[in-house]
Short mmCIF file of C-alpha atoms in Angstrom, two decimals:
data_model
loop_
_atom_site.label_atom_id
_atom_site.label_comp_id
_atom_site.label_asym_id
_atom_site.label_seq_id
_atom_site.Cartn_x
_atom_site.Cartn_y
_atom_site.Cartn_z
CA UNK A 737 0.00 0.00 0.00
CA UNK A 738 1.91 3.07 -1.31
CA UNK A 739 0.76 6.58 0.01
CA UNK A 740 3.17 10.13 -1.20
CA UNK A 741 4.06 12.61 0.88
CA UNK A 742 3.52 15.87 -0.47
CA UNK A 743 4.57 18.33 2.30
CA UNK A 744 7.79 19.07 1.69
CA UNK A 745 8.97 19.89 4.93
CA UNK A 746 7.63 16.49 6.15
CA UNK A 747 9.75 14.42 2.73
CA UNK A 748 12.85 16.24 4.37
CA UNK A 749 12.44 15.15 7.93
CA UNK A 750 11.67 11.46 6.60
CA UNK A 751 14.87 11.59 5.00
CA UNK A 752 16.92 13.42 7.39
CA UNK A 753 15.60 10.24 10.00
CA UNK A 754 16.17 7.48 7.01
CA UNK A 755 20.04 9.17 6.89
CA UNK A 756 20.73 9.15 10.66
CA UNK A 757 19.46 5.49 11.17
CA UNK A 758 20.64 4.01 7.62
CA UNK A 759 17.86 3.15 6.28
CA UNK A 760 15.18 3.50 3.58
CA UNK A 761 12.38 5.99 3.86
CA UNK A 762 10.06 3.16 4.15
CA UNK A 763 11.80 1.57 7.34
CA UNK A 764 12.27 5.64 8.36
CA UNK A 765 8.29 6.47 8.20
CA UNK A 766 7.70 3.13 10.29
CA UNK A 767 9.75 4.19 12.82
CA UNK A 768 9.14 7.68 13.35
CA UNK A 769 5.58 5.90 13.48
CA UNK A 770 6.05 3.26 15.98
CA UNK A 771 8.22 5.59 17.97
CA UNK A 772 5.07 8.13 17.99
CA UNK A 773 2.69 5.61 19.27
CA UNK A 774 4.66 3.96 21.64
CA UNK A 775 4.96 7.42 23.12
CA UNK A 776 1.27 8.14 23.18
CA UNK A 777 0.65 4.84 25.25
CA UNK A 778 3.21 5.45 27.49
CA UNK A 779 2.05 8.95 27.88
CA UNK A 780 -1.63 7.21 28.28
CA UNK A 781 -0.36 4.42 30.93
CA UNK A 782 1.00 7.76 32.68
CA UNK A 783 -2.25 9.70 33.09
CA UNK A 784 -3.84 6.72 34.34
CA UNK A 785 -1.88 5.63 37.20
CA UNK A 786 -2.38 9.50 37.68
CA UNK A 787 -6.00 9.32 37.47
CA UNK A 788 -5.68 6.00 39.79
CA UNK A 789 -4.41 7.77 42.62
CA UNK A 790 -6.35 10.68 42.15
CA UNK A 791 -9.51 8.13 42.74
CA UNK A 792 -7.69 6.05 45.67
CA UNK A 793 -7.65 9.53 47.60
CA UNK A 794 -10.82 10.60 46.93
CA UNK A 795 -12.48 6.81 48.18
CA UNK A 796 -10.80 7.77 51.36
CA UNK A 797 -12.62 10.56 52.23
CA UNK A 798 -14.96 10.22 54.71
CA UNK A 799 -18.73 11.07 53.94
CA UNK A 800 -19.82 14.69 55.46
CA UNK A 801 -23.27 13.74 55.69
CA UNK A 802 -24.18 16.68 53.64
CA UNK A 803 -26.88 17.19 51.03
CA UNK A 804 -26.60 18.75 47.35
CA UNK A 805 -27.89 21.64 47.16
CA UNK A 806 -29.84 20.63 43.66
CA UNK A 807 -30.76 24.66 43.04
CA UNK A 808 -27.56 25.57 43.72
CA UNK A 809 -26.00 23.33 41.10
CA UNK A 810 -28.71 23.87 38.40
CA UNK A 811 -28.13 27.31 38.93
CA UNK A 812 -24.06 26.98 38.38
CA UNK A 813 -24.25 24.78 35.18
CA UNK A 814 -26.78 27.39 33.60
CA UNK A 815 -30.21 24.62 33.49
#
C-alpha cells in the first residue's frame, strides 16, 4: 500500500531520519511511526496511574453527611 508525501517539509524530515538510522524511507516512516505511538501509550499508561491515585484519595474521604444543594448546582451549570 503506497501513500506520497507531499509536504515538503515532512519528505525532508523522513529523509533526514532514514540518513541518521541508515535506512530507507520506508523503514524511516515506520519508525518515526512506531516511535510516535509507543509514546502516546506510554504517555496514556501515565495519566492513568495519575488518574488512579487521584480516585484512591478521593475513596478515602470520609462522607460529610451533607446534602446537594440541587438549586444551587442547576443554577451553576446554567439549566
Amino acid at each position: 500500500m503506497a501513500f506520497h508525501v507531499r509536504d515538503a517539509e515532512t519528505d525532508a524530515l523522513v529523509r533526514a531520519l532514514a540518513r541518521q538510522r541508515g535506512v530507507g524511507l520506508t523503514e524511516a516512516v515506520r519508525l518515526a511511526v512506531q516511535a510516535e505511538l509507543e509514546q502516546g501509550e506510554a504517555d496514556l499508561q501515565d495519566k492513568l496511574k495519575r488518574m488512579q491515585g487521584v480516585s484512591e484519595t478521593v475513596a478515602r474521604w470520609e462522607p460529610t453527611g451533607l446534602k446537594a444543594d440541587k438549586a444551587f448546582f442547576d443554577a451553576e451549570s446554567g439549566d
